[in-house]
Coordinates of C-alpha atoms in Angstrom, one line a residue:
M174 CA 9.2 -19.9 35.6
S175 CA 9.2 -18.5 39.2
T176 CA 10.7 -15.1 40.0
Q177 CA 13.4 -16.8 42.0
S178 CA 14.3 -19.1 39.0
Q179 CA 14.4 -16.1 36.7
T180 CA 16.8 -14.4 39.1
D181 CA 19.0 -17.5 39.4
S182 CA 19.1 -18.0 35.6
A183 CA 19.8 -14.4 34.7
P184 CA 23.7 -14.8 34.8
L185 CA 23.4 -17.9 32.5
H186 CA 21.2 -16.0 30.1
E187 CA 23.7 -13.2 30.0
R188 CA 26.6 -15.6 29.5
A189 CA 24.9 -17.6 26.8
R190 CA 23.9 -14.4 24.9
G191 CA 27.5 -13.1 25.2
H192 CA 28.9 -16.3 23.6
L193 CA 26.3 -15.9 20.8
Q194 CA 27.3 -12.3 20.1
R195 CA 30.9 -13.4 19.8
G196 CA 30.0 -16.4 17.6
E197 CA 31.0 -19.0 20.2
M198 CA 28.3 -21.5 19.4
A199 CA 29.7 -24.4 21.4
A200 CA 30.1 -22.3 24.5
A201 CA 26.7 -20.8 24.1
E202 CA 25.2 -24.3 23.9
T203 CA 26.9 -25.3 27.1
A204 CA 25.6 -22.3 28.9
Y205 CA 22.0 -22.9 27.6
R206 CA 22.2 -26.6 28.6
Q207 CA 23.3 -25.5 32.1
L208 CA 20.4 -23.0 32.1
L209 CA 17.9 -25.9 31.3
E210 CA 19.1 -27.7 34.4
Q211 CA 17.9 -24.7 36.5
A212 CA 14.9 -23.8 34.3
P213 CA 13.8 -26.8 32.3
D214 CA 11.0 -24.8 30.5
D215 CA 13.1 -21.8 29.4
A216 CA 11.9 -21.1 25.9
E217 CA 15.1 -19.3 24.7
A218 CA 17.3 -22.2 25.9
L219 CA 15.0 -24.9 24.5
M220 CA 14.8 -23.2 21.1
F221 CA 18.6 -22.7 20.8
V222 CA 19.5 -26.3 21.9
A223 CA 16.8 -27.7 19.5
N224 CA 18.3 -25.6 16.7
R225 CA 21.7 -27.2 17.4
E226 CA 20.2 -30.6 17.4
M227 CA 18.6 -30.0 14.0
A228 CA 22.0 -28.9 12.7
R229 CA 23.3 -32.3 13.8
R230 CA 20.4 -34.0 11.9
N231 CA 19.0 -35.1 15.2
A232 CA 15.4 -34.2 14.5
P233 CA 13.7 -36.4 17.1
V234 CA 15.7 -34.8 20.0
A235 CA 15.0 -31.4 18.5
M236 CA 11.3 -32.0 18.3
M237 CA 11.2 -33.3 21.8
L238 CA 12.8 -30.1 23.1
L239 CA 10.4 -28.0 21.0
S240 CA 7.4 -29.9 22.2
R241 CA 8.4 -29.2 25.7
A242 CA 8.7 -25.5 24.8
E243 CA 5.3 -25.5 23.2
R244 CA 3.7 -27.1 26.2
A245 CA 5.2 -24.5 28.5
H246 CA 4.7 -21.6 26.2
P247 CA 1.6 -22.3 24.0
E248 CA 1.3 -18.6 22.9
H249 CA 5.0 -18.2 21.9
A250 CA 5.1 -17.4 18.2
G251 CA 8.8 -18.2 17.9
V252 CA 8.4 -21.7 19.3
A253 CA 5.5 -22.4 16.8
H254 CA 7.7 -21.0 14.0
Q255 CA 10.7 -23.2 14.9
I256 CA 8.5 -26.3 15.1
G257 CA 7.2 -25.5 11.6
S258 CA 10.7 -25.0 10.4
A259 CA 11.8 -28.4 11.8
H260 CA 8.8 -30.2 10.2
L261 CA 9.6 -28.5 6.9
A262 CA 13.3 -29.6 7.2
V263 CA 12.3 -33.3 7.6
G264 CA 9.7 -33.1 4.8
D265 CA 6.5 -33.2 6.9
V266 CA 5.0 -30.4 5.0
E267 CA 1.4 -30.9 6.4
A268 CA 2.6 -30.5 10.0
A269 CA 4.9 -27.7 8.9
A270 CA 2.0 -25.8 7.4
I271 CA -0.1 -26.2 10.6
S272 CA 2.6 -25.0 12.9
L273 CA 3.6 -22.1 10.6
Q274 CA 0.0 -21.0 10.3
R275 CA -0.2 -21.1 14.1
A276 CA 2.9 -18.9 14.4
L277 CA 1.5 -16.4 12.0
T278 CA -1.8 -16.3 13.8
L279 CA 0.2 -15.3 16.9
A280 CA 2.5 -12.9 15.0
P281 CA 1.3 -12.1 11.5
R282 CA 4.5 -10.2 10.5
L283 CA 7.0 -13.0 10.9
F284 CA 8.0 -12.8 7.3
V285 CA 10.4 -15.8 7.3
A286 CA 7.6 -18.0 8.8
R287 CA 5.4 -16.7 6.0
L288 CA 8.0 -17.5 3.4
Q289 CA 8.3 -21.1 4.8
L290 CA 4.5 -21.4 4.8
G291 CA 4.6 -20.6 1.1
I292 CA 7.1 -23.4 0.5
A293 CA 4.9 -25.8 2.4
L294 CA 1.7 -24.8 0.7
E295 CA 3.3 -25.0 -2.8
Q296 CA 4.5 -28.5 -2.0
L297 CA 1.0 -29.4 -0.9
G298 CA -0.3 -28.3 -4.2
Q299 CA -2.2 -25.3 -2.9
A300 CA -0.9 -22.8 -5.5
D301 CA -3.3 -19.9 -4.8
D302 CA -2.5 -20.0 -1.0
A303 CA 1.2 -20.3 -1.8
L304 CA 1.0 -17.3 -4.0
R305 CA -0.6 -15.3 -1.3
A306 CA 1.9 -16.4 1.3
Y307 CA 4.9 -15.6 -0.9
F308 CA 3.5 -12.2 -1.8
I309 CA 2.7 -11.2 1.8
A310 CA 6.1 -12.5 3.0
V311 CA 8.0 -10.4 0.5
R312 CA 5.9 -7.3 1.1
T313 CA 6.1 -7.5 4.9
A314 CA 9.9 -8.0 4.8
Q315 CA 10.3 -5.0 2.5
E316 CA 8.1 -2.8 4.6
Q317 CA 10.6 -3.5 7.4
G318 CA 13.5 -2.7 5.1
R319 CA 14.5 -6.3 4.4
W320 CA 14.8 -8.3 1.2
L321 CA 15.3 -5.2 -0.9
S322 CA 18.6 -6.5 -2.2
D323 CA 21.2 -9.1 -1.5
A324 CA 22.8 -6.8 1.0
N325 CA 19.8 -6.9 3.4
T326 CA 18.8 -10.5 2.8
A327 CA 20.4 -13.3 4.9
P328 CA 22.7 -15.3 2.6
G329 CA 20.9 -18.5 3.4
L330 CA 17.6 -17.1 2.3
R331 CA 18.6 -15.3 -0.9
D332 CA 17.8 -18.0 -3.4
T333 CA 14.5 -18.8 -1.7
V334 CA 13.5 -15.1 -1.5
K335 CA 14.3 -14.6 -5.2
Y336 CA 12.2 -17.7 -6.0
A337 CA 9.3 -16.4 -3.9
M338 CA 9.5 -13.0 -5.7
G339 CA 9.4 -14.7 -9.1
Y340 CA 6.6 -17.0 -8.1
A341 CA 4.5 -14.1 -6.7
N342 CA 5.2 -11.9 -9.8
A343 CA 4.3 -14.6 -12.3
G344 CA 1.3 -15.8 -10.2
R345 CA -0.2 -12.3 -9.9
R346 CA 0.2 -11.7 -13.6
R347 CA -1.7 -14.9 -14.4
L348 CA -4.4 -14.1 -11.9
F349 CA -4.9 -10.5 -13.0
D350 CA -4.6 -11.5 -16.7
Q351 CA -7.7 -13.6 -16.2
A352 CA -9.7 -10.4 -15.4
L353 CA -8.8 -9.2 -18.9
E354 CA -9.8 -12.4 -20.8
P355 CA -13.5 -11.4 -21.4
L356 CA -12.4 -8.2 -23.1
R357 CA -9.6 -9.9 -25.0
Q358 CA -12.1 -12.4 -26.4
R359 CA -14.5 -9.6 -27.3
Y360 CA -12.1 -7.0 -28.7
G361 CA -9.0 -8.9 -29.6
A362 CA -5.5 -9.0 -28.1
D363 CA -4.2 -5.9 -30.0
E364 CA -6.7 -3.7 -28.2
L365 CA -5.2 -4.7 -24.8
R366 CA -1.5 -4.6 -25.7
R367 CA -0.8 -1.5 -23.7
V368 CA -2.9 -2.7 -20.7
E369 CA -1.0 -6.0 -20.7
R370 CA 2.3 -4.1 -20.7
A371 CA 1.1 -2.0 -17.8
L372 CA 0.2 -5.2 -15.9
A373 CA 3.7 -6.7 -16.6
I374 CA 5.3 -3.5 -15.2
H375 CA 3.0 -3.5 -12.2
V376 CA 3.9 -7.1 -11.1
G377 CA 7.6 -6.7 -11.8
V378 CA 7.8 -9.0 -14.8
E379 CA 8.8 -6.1 -17.0
P380 CA 11.0 -3.3 -15.7
M381 CA 9.7 0.3 -15.4
P382 CA 10.7 2.1 -18.6
A383 CA 12.6 5.3 -18.6
I384 CA 10.1 8.0 -17.9
D385 CA 10.2 11.7 -17.0
P386 CA 12.1 11.9 -13.7
R387 CA 9.4 14.2 -12.3
Q388 CA 6.8 11.4 -12.8
R389 CA 6.6 8.7 -10.1
P390 CA 3.3 6.7 -10.2
L391 CA 2.8 4.9 -6.9
F392 CA 0.6 2.1 -8.2
L393 CA 0.0 1.6 -11.9
Y394 CA 1.9 3.1 -14.8
F395 CA 0.3 3.0 -18.2
P396 CA 3.0 3.0 -20.9
D397 CA 3.2 4.3 -24.5
I398 CA 1.0 7.4 -24.0
P399 CA 2.2 11.0 -23.9
S400 CA 3.2 12.3 -20.5
Q401 CA 2.8 16.0 -19.5
P402 CA 2.1 17.8 -16.2
Y403 CA -0.9 19.8 -17.5
Y404 CA -3.3 19.0 -20.2
P405 CA -4.9 21.5 -22.7
R406 CA -8.5 22.2 -22.0
H407 CA -9.6 21.2 -25.6
R408 CA -9.1 17.6 -24.5
F409 CA -12.0 17.9 -22.1
P410 CA -15.2 19.1 -23.8
W411 CA -17.1 18.7 -20.6
H412 CA -15.1 21.4 -18.9
E413 CA -17.5 24.0 -20.3
A414 CA -20.6 22.6 -18.7
L415 CA -18.8 22.2 -15.4
E416 CA -17.6 25.8 -15.4
A417 CA -21.1 27.0 -16.3
A418 CA -22.3 25.5 -13.0
T419 CA -19.7 27.4 -10.9
F420 CA -22.1 29.9 -9.4
A421 CA -24.5 27.2 -8.3
I422 CA -21.7 25.0 -6.9
R423 CA -20.2 27.9 -5.0
E424 CA -23.6 28.7 -3.4
E425 CA -23.8 25.1 -2.1
L426 CA -20.2 25.3 -0.9
L427 CA -20.8 28.4 1.1
A428 CA -23.8 26.7 2.7
V429 CA -21.6 23.8 3.7
L430 CA -18.9 26.1 5.1
A431 CA -21.5 28.1 7.1
G432 CA -23.1 25.0 8.5
E433 CA -22.2 23.0 11.5
Q434 CA -21.4 19.7 9.7
P435 CA -17.7 19.0 10.3
L436 CA -15.3 18.4 7.4
D437 CA -13.1 15.4 7.1
S438 CA -9.3 15.5 7.1
F439 CA -8.3 14.9 3.5
L440 CA -5.3 12.9 4.7
G441 CA -7.3 10.9 7.2
V442 CA -4.9 11.7 10.0
D443 CA -5.4 13.6 13.2
S444 CA -2.1 13.8 14.9
P445 CA 0.3 16.8 14.1
E446 CA 3.1 14.3 13.7
Q447 CA 1.4 12.5 10.8
A448 CA 0.2 15.7 9.2
A449 CA 3.7 17.1 9.3
T450 CA 4.8 14.5 6.7
M451 CA 2.4 16.1 4.1
L452 CA 1.6 19.6 5.3
R453 CA 3.6 22.7 6.4
A454 CA 2.4 26.0 8.0
S455 CA 3.6 29.3 6.7
G456 CA 2.1 31.1 9.7
A457 CA 1.3 30.6 13.4
E458 CA -1.8 28.4 12.8
A459 CA -1.5 24.7 12.4
P460 CA -1.8 23.6 8.7
A461 CA -5.1 22.0 7.7
W462 CA -6.3 20.3 4.5
D463 CA -10.0 19.5 4.9
A464 CA -12.5 17.8 2.6
Y465 CA -16.2 17.5 1.9
F466 CA -16.5 14.3 -0.1
F467 CA -19.0 13.5 -2.7
H468 CA -17.2 10.3 -3.7
R469 CA -14.3 8.6 -1.8
H470 CA -12.7 5.4 -3.0
G471 CA -15.8 4.8 -5.1
Q472 CA -18.2 5.3 -2.3
R473 CA -21.0 7.9 -2.9
Y474 CA -21.7 10.2 0.1
E475 CA -25.5 10.3 -0.1
D476 CA -25.9 12.9 2.7
H477 CA -23.6 15.2 0.9
A478 CA -25.2 14.6 -2.4
R479 CA -28.6 15.6 -0.9
A480 CA -27.1 18.7 0.7
C481 CA -25.5 19.8 -2.6
P482 CA -27.8 18.5 -5.4
R483 CA -26.6 20.9 -8.1
T484 CA -23.0 20.1 -7.4
M485 CA -23.7 16.4 -7.5
A486 CA -25.7 16.9 -10.8
A487 CA -22.7 18.6 -12.3
L488 CA -20.4 15.8 -11.2
D489 CA -22.7 13.1 -12.5
A490 CA -22.5 14.8 -15.9
C491 CA -18.7 14.5 -15.9
P492 CA -16.9 11.3 -17.2
L493 CA -15.7 10.3 -13.7
V494 CA -13.5 7.2 -13.4
R495 CA -15.7 4.5 -11.8
I496 CA -13.8 1.5 -10.4
R497 CA -15.3 -0.6 -7.6
D498 CA -13.7 0.3 -4.2
H499 CA -11.3 2.8 -5.9
A500 CA -13.0 5.5 -7.8
P501 CA -14.4 8.1 -8.3
E502 CA -12.9 10.7 -6.0
A503 CA -14.7 14.0 -5.9
L504 CA -14.7 16.6 -3.2
F505 CA -14.6 20.2 -2.0
S506 CA -10.9 20.5 -1.2
V507 CA -10.6 23.1 1.6
L508 CA -7.1 24.5 2.2
R509 CA -6.9 26.6 5.3
P510 CA -4.9 29.8 5.5
G511 CA -1.1 29.4 5.8
T512 CA -1.2 25.7 4.7
H513 CA 1.3 24.2 2.2
I514 CA 0.7 20.8 0.8
L515 CA 4.2 19.4 0.4
P516 CA 5.4 17.7 -2.9
H517 CA 3.9 14.3 -3.5
T518 CA 2.9 12.0 -6.3
G519 CA -0.3 10.2 -7.2
V520 CA -1.1 6.5 -8.0
T521 CA -1.7 6.2 -11.7
N522 CA -1.5 8.1 -15.0
T523 CA -4.6 6.3 -16.3
R524 CA -6.7 9.0 -14.8
L525 CA -6.2 12.8 -14.4
V526 CA -7.2 15.3 -11.8
T527 CA -9.3 18.3 -12.5
H528 CA -9.8 21.4 -10.2
L529 CA -12.7 23.7 -10.5
P530 CA -11.6 26.7 -8.4
L531 CA -14.4 28.1 -6.3
I532 CA -12.7 30.4 -3.7
V533 CA -9.2 31.5 -4.6
P534 CA -7.6 34.3 -2.6
R535 CA -4.3 35.8 -3.6
E536 CA -1.0 34.0 -2.7
C537 CA -2.4 30.6 -3.7
A538 CA -0.9 28.3 -6.3
L539 CA -0.5 24.8 -7.7
R540 CA 2.8 23.5 -8.9
V541 CA 3.0 20.3 -11.1
G542 CA 6.2 19.0 -12.5
G543 CA 7.9 22.2 -11.5
Q544 CA 5.4 24.3 -13.5
E545 CA 3.4 26.8 -11.4
H546 CA -0.3 27.4 -12.0
H547 CA -2.4 30.1 -10.4
W548 CA -6.1 29.1 -10.1
R549 CA -8.8 31.4 -11.6
E550 CA -12.2 31.0 -10.1
G551 CA -14.5 29.2 -12.5
S552 CA -11.7 28.0 -14.8
C553 CA -10.8 24.3 -14.8
V554 CA -7.3 23.0 -14.8
T555 CA -6.5 19.3 -15.4
F556 CA -3.1 17.7 -14.6
D557 CA -1.4 14.3 -14.2
D558 CA -0.8 13.9 -10.5
T559 CA 1.8 11.2 -11.0
F560 CA 4.1 14.2 -11.6
E561 CA 5.4 15.6 -8.4
H562 CA 3.0 18.3 -7.3
E563 CA 2.3 20.6 -4.4
A564 CA -0.1 23.4 -3.5
W565 CA -0.2 26.3 -1.1
N566 CA -2.3 29.0 0.5
H567 CA -0.2 31.7 1.9
S568 CA -3.1 34.0 2.4
D569 CA -5.3 34.6 5.5
V570 CA -8.4 33.3 3.7
T571 CA -9.6 29.7 3.1
R572 CA -9.1 28.4 -0.5
V573 CA -11.5 25.9 -2.0
V574 CA -11.5 23.9 -5.2
L575 CA -13.8 21.2 -6.4
I576 CA -11.6 18.1 -7.3
L577 CA -12.6 15.2 -9.5
D578 CA -10.9 12.4 -11.4
S579 CA -11.5 11.6 -15.1
W580 CA -9.9 9.2 -17.5
N581 CA -6.7 10.1 -19.3
P582 CA -8.0 11.0 -22.7
D583 CA -5.2 9.1 -24.4
L584 CA -6.7 5.7 -23.3
T585 CA -9.2 4.1 -25.6
E586 CA -12.6 3.1 -24.4
V587 CA -11.5 -0.5 -24.4
E588 CA -8.5 0.3 -22.4
Q589 CA -10.6 2.2 -19.9
M590 CA -12.8 -0.9 -19.5
A591 CA -9.7 -3.1 -19.1
V592 CA -8.1 -0.8 -16.5
T593 CA -11.4 -0.8 -14.6
D594 CA -11.4 -4.6 -14.5
L595 CA -7.7 -4.9 -13.8
V596 CA -7.6 -2.4 -10.9
A597 CA -10.6 -4.1 -9.3
A598 CA -8.9 -7.5 -9.6
I599 CA -5.7 -6.1 -8.1
G600 CA -7.6 -4.5 -5.3
D601 CA -9.4 -7.7 -4.5
F602 CA -6.1 -9.6 -4.3
N603 CA -4.5 -6.9 -2.1
T604 CA -7.5 -7.0 0.2
R605 CA -7.1 -10.7 0.7
C606 CA -3.5 -10.1 1.5
E607 CA -4.1 -7.4 4.2
L608 CA -2.7 -8.1 7.7
P609 CA -4.2 -6.8 10.9
P610 CA -2.7 -3.5 12.1
A611 CA 0.6 -3.8 13.8
S612 CA 0.4 -3.5 17.5
V613 CA 1.9 -0.3 19.0

């Protein structure tokens, strides 16, 4: 459309949109049809008039209008979406899937288009692809504050959204349950009863049970085990060997701090605005929570292992959680002076967090589930980080603890193996459902 045409059509655009805002559909259609006389390829007008024709069950005219819009605007995601919707309405599910996939290639976060793609794929018998489409549609909508309840779901979509949620929940449960089948065959169903209940809760088939209000696992809740903020040290016989290595570990830490190798931000963010959601300063200096990783999301940092061989040997002797792409997590946690880590919760109660304090000035503490703990250098403390917790360093000296994850001792060995396989399977599915980063 030329600049002159845009100028001439502007009043008609404004008039048509005004009618729409007032719910005057017939008047809006008249204005849009007048607009098409001046600007035959106007996407907004073509899409609106096509939608009206579909409402009159005049699909051939609607498709003619949408085809014109697609020729004039081949990169318009809304046009591709509406073409897919029209094909779906007349039962041409193969054409619908093609157009909806094109719309989503252009705009991956069109959650209604993704929902309709799920419908088309399910009708085409592509159950696994339909599962993925339904799951991504619901997740994307909820990330944008939609489909969380009937109140924020369009009335015409409510039944379809609820169906998609049920399909996604049941489908994920079947998919993830397959990861447990080898262990079920080897050890029997009774050994996996609690794991299967954890899975049912995770996918929404079973509601979250009533738990301690201080406890809010972000990912996987394991039921039917005792819950407590801190765990007694007798549950962890390996604490003694780790504590015996404190001097050697501290020597390697001091070499790291004295060297020129930069530390990582524990939060993985650089902007003060992002950090402000997790950190607060008690003094004039900006808050900082740094890390020297030995393991991160299951990846071993070989350079750090070579730089700190005695620390790595001590870690290797501990019963770390090992799950592909997820665990272990082990690091020097470096909390700079005046930094307060704000209250937050962890992902799962299947594993616990242990701190070996290495440098602890005064005015430093950890609070888990409302219970305050003051670190003592060389003395381990283990806690369940699904309880709300925070930590602070109000001194003028850096505080450092060695952090590692270990299994919750109330899980059996079979349950540990099952959680390992289950979390890996969930992670694989979630990776397949990742969308490209949203454009800024």
